[in-house]
Amino acid sequence: MKKGKLINQPISAVIAGMGHGDELVIADAGLPIPTEPRRIDLALTKGIPSFLDTL
């Protein structure tokens, strides 16, 4: 169940579709990831929004 005021539709859709055992990772641009996982890039430009602002 999701609660709050999340207004980013792609993130809201991912959270709404999550089930038991699913994982959500919030990371900065330095995290190496394979091409298979679904990714939502929130960056407007380098450092904006900051990692801590995103949390």
mmCIF file of the C-alpha atoms, coordinates in Angstrom:
data_MODEL
# 
_entry.id   MODEL 
# 
loop_
_atom_site.group_PDB 
_atom_site.id 
_atom_site.type_symbol 
_atom_site.label_atom_id 
_atom_site.label_alt_id 
_atom_site.label_comp_id 
_atom_site.label_asym_id 
_atom_site.label_entity_id 
_atom_site.label_seq_id 
_atom_site.pdbx_PDB_ins_code 
_atom_site.Cartn_x 
_atom_site.Cartn_y 
_atom_site.Cartn_z 
_atom_site.occupancy 
_atom_site.B_iso_or_equiv 
_atom_site.pdbx_formal_charge 
_atom_site.auth_seq_id 
_atom_site.auth_comp_id 
_atom_site.auth_asym_id 
_atom_site.auth_atom_id 
_atom_site.pdbx_PDB_model_num 
ATOM 1  C CA . MET A 1 1  ? 0.000  0.000  0.000   1.00 0.00 ? 1  MET A CA 1 
ATOM 2  C CA . LYS A 1 2  ? 1.324  3.425  -0.847  1.00 0.00 ? 2  LYS A CA 1 
ATOM 3  C CA . LYS A 1 3  ? 0.579  6.538  1.157   1.00 0.00 ? 3  LYS A CA 1 
ATOM 4  C CA . GLY A 1 4  ? 1.755  10.073 0.715   1.00 0.00 ? 4  GLY A CA 1 
ATOM 5  C CA . LYS A 1 5  ? 1.920  12.762 -1.910  1.00 0.00 ? 5  LYS A CA 1 
ATOM 6  C CA . LEU A 1 6  ? 4.125  11.214 -4.585  1.00 0.00 ? 6  LEU A CA 1 
ATOM 7  C CA . ILE A 1 7  ? 3.369  13.114 -7.802  1.00 0.00 ? 7  ILE A CA 1 
ATOM 8  C CA . ASN A 1 8  ? 5.873  11.488 -10.184 1.00 0.00 ? 8  ASN A CA 1 
ATOM 9  C CA . GLN A 1 9  ? 3.630  9.193  -12.259 1.00 0.00 ? 9  GLN A CA 1 
ATOM 10 C CA . PRO A 1 10 ? 6.307  6.674  -13.371 1.00 0.00 ? 10 PRO A CA 1 
ATOM 11 C CA . ILE A 1 11 ? 7.550  6.193  -9.802  1.00 0.00 ? 11 ILE A CA 1 
ATOM 12 C CA . SER A 1 12 ? 4.005  6.037  -8.450  1.00 0.00 ? 12 SER A CA 1 
ATOM 13 C CA . ALA A 1 13 ? 3.148  3.331  -11.020 1.00 0.00 ? 13 ALA A CA 1 
ATOM 14 C CA . VAL A 1 14 ? 6.213  1.265  -10.080 1.00 0.00 ? 14 VAL A CA 1 
ATOM 15 C CA . ILE A 1 15 ? 5.415  1.481  -6.355  1.00 0.00 ? 15 ILE A CA 1 
ATOM 16 C CA . ALA A 1 16 ? 1.752  0.629  -6.942  1.00 0.00 ? 16 ALA A CA 1 
ATOM 17 C CA . GLY A 1 17 ? 2.772  -2.454 -8.925  1.00 0.00 ? 17 GLY A CA 1 
ATOM 18 C CA . MET A 1 18 ? 5.285  -3.759 -6.403  1.00 0.00 ? 18 MET A CA 1 
ATOM 19 C CA . GLY A 1 19 ? 4.622  -6.995 -4.589  1.00 0.00 ? 19 GLY A CA 1 
ATOM 20 C CA . HIS A 1 20 ? 6.278  -9.066 -1.883  1.00 0.00 ? 20 HIS A CA 1 
ATOM 21 C CA . GLY A 1 21 ? 9.894  -9.740 -2.770  1.00 0.00 ? 21 GLY A CA 1 
ATOM 22 C CA . ASP A 1 22 ? 10.182 -6.800 -5.181  1.00 0.00 ? 22 ASP A CA 1 
ATOM 23 C CA . GLU A 1 23 ? 12.975 -4.313 -4.540  1.00 0.00 ? 23 GLU A CA 1 
ATOM 24 C CA . LEU A 1 24 ? 13.282 -0.595 -5.223  1.00 0.00 ? 24 LEU A CA 1 
ATOM 25 C CA . VAL A 1 25 ? 16.736 1.002  -5.322  1.00 0.00 ? 25 VAL A CA 1 
ATOM 26 C CA . ILE A 1 26 ? 17.324 4.737  -5.045  1.00 0.00 ? 26 ILE A CA 1 
ATOM 27 C CA . ALA A 1 27 ? 20.870 5.502  -6.148  1.00 0.00 ? 27 ALA A CA 1 
ATOM 28 C CA . ASP A 1 28 ? 23.052 8.259  -7.489  1.00 0.00 ? 28 ASP A CA 1 
ATOM 29 C CA . ALA A 1 29 ? 24.572 8.258  -10.969 1.00 0.00 ? 29 ALA A CA 1 
ATOM 30 C CA . GLY A 1 30 ? 27.629 6.332  -9.783  1.00 0.00 ? 30 GLY A CA 1 
ATOM 31 C CA . LEU A 1 31 ? 25.801 3.027  -9.241  1.00 0.00 ? 31 LEU A CA 1 
ATOM 32 C CA . PRO A 1 32 ? 26.701 0.537  -11.988 1.00 0.00 ? 32 PRO A CA 1 
ATOM 33 C CA . ILE A 1 33 ? 23.554 -1.268 -13.130 1.00 0.00 ? 33 ILE A CA 1 
ATOM 34 C CA . PRO A 1 34 ? 22.825 -3.690 -15.963 1.00 0.00 ? 34 PRO A CA 1 
ATOM 35 C CA . THR A 1 35 ? 20.506 -2.628 -18.787 1.00 0.00 ? 35 THR A CA 1 
ATOM 36 C CA . GLU A 1 36 ? 17.677 -5.038 -17.874 1.00 0.00 ? 36 GLU A CA 1 
ATOM 37 C CA . PRO A 1 37 ? 16.157 -3.426 -14.743 1.00 0.00 ? 37 PRO A CA 1 
ATOM 38 C CA . ARG A 1 38 ? 13.574 -0.700 -15.195 1.00 0.00 ? 38 ARG A CA 1 
ATOM 39 C CA . ARG A 1 39 ? 15.092 2.706  -14.447 1.00 0.00 ? 39 ARG A CA 1 
ATOM 40 C CA . ILE A 1 40 ? 13.529 6.111  -13.884 1.00 0.00 ? 40 ILE A CA 1 
ATOM 41 C CA . ASP A 1 41 ? 16.019 8.960  -14.233 1.00 0.00 ? 41 ASP A CA 1 
ATOM 42 C CA . LEU A 1 42 ? 15.004 12.026 -12.214 1.00 0.00 ? 42 LEU A CA 1 
ATOM 43 C CA . ALA A 1 43 ? 18.054 14.098 -13.130 1.00 0.00 ? 43 ALA A CA 1 
ATOM 44 C CA . LEU A 1 44 ? 17.503 17.448 -14.797 1.00 0.00 ? 44 LEU A CA 1 
ATOM 45 C CA . THR A 1 45 ? 21.210 18.206 -14.908 1.00 0.00 ? 45 THR A CA 1 
ATOM 46 C CA . LYS A 1 46 ? 24.235 16.996 -12.957 1.00 0.00 ? 46 LYS A CA 1 
ATOM 47 C CA . GLY A 1 47 ? 23.438 17.149 -9.228  1.00 0.00 ? 47 GLY A CA 1 
ATOM 48 C CA . ILE A 1 48 ? 19.848 18.421 -9.605  1.00 0.00 ? 48 ILE A CA 1 
ATOM 49 C CA . PRO A 1 49 ? 17.908 17.070 -7.807  1.00 0.00 ? 49 PRO A CA 1 
ATOM 50 C CA . SER A 1 50 ? 20.523 15.966 -5.321  1.00 0.00 ? 50 SER A CA 1 
ATOM 51 C CA . PHE A 1 51 ? 20.515 12.429 -3.970  1.00 0.00 ? 51 PHE A CA 1 
ATOM 52 C CA . LEU A 1 52 ? 19.443 13.619 -0.504  1.00 0.00 ? 52 LEU A CA 1 
ATOM 53 C CA . ASP A 1 53 ? 16.658 15.807 -1.946  1.00 0.00 ? 53 ASP A CA 1 
ATOM 54 C CA . THR A 1 54 ? 15.339 12.736 -3.765  1.00 0.00 ? 54 THR A CA 1 
ATOM 55 C CA . LEU A 1 55 ? 15.144 10.743 -0.551  1.00 0.00 ? 55 LEU A CA 1 
# 
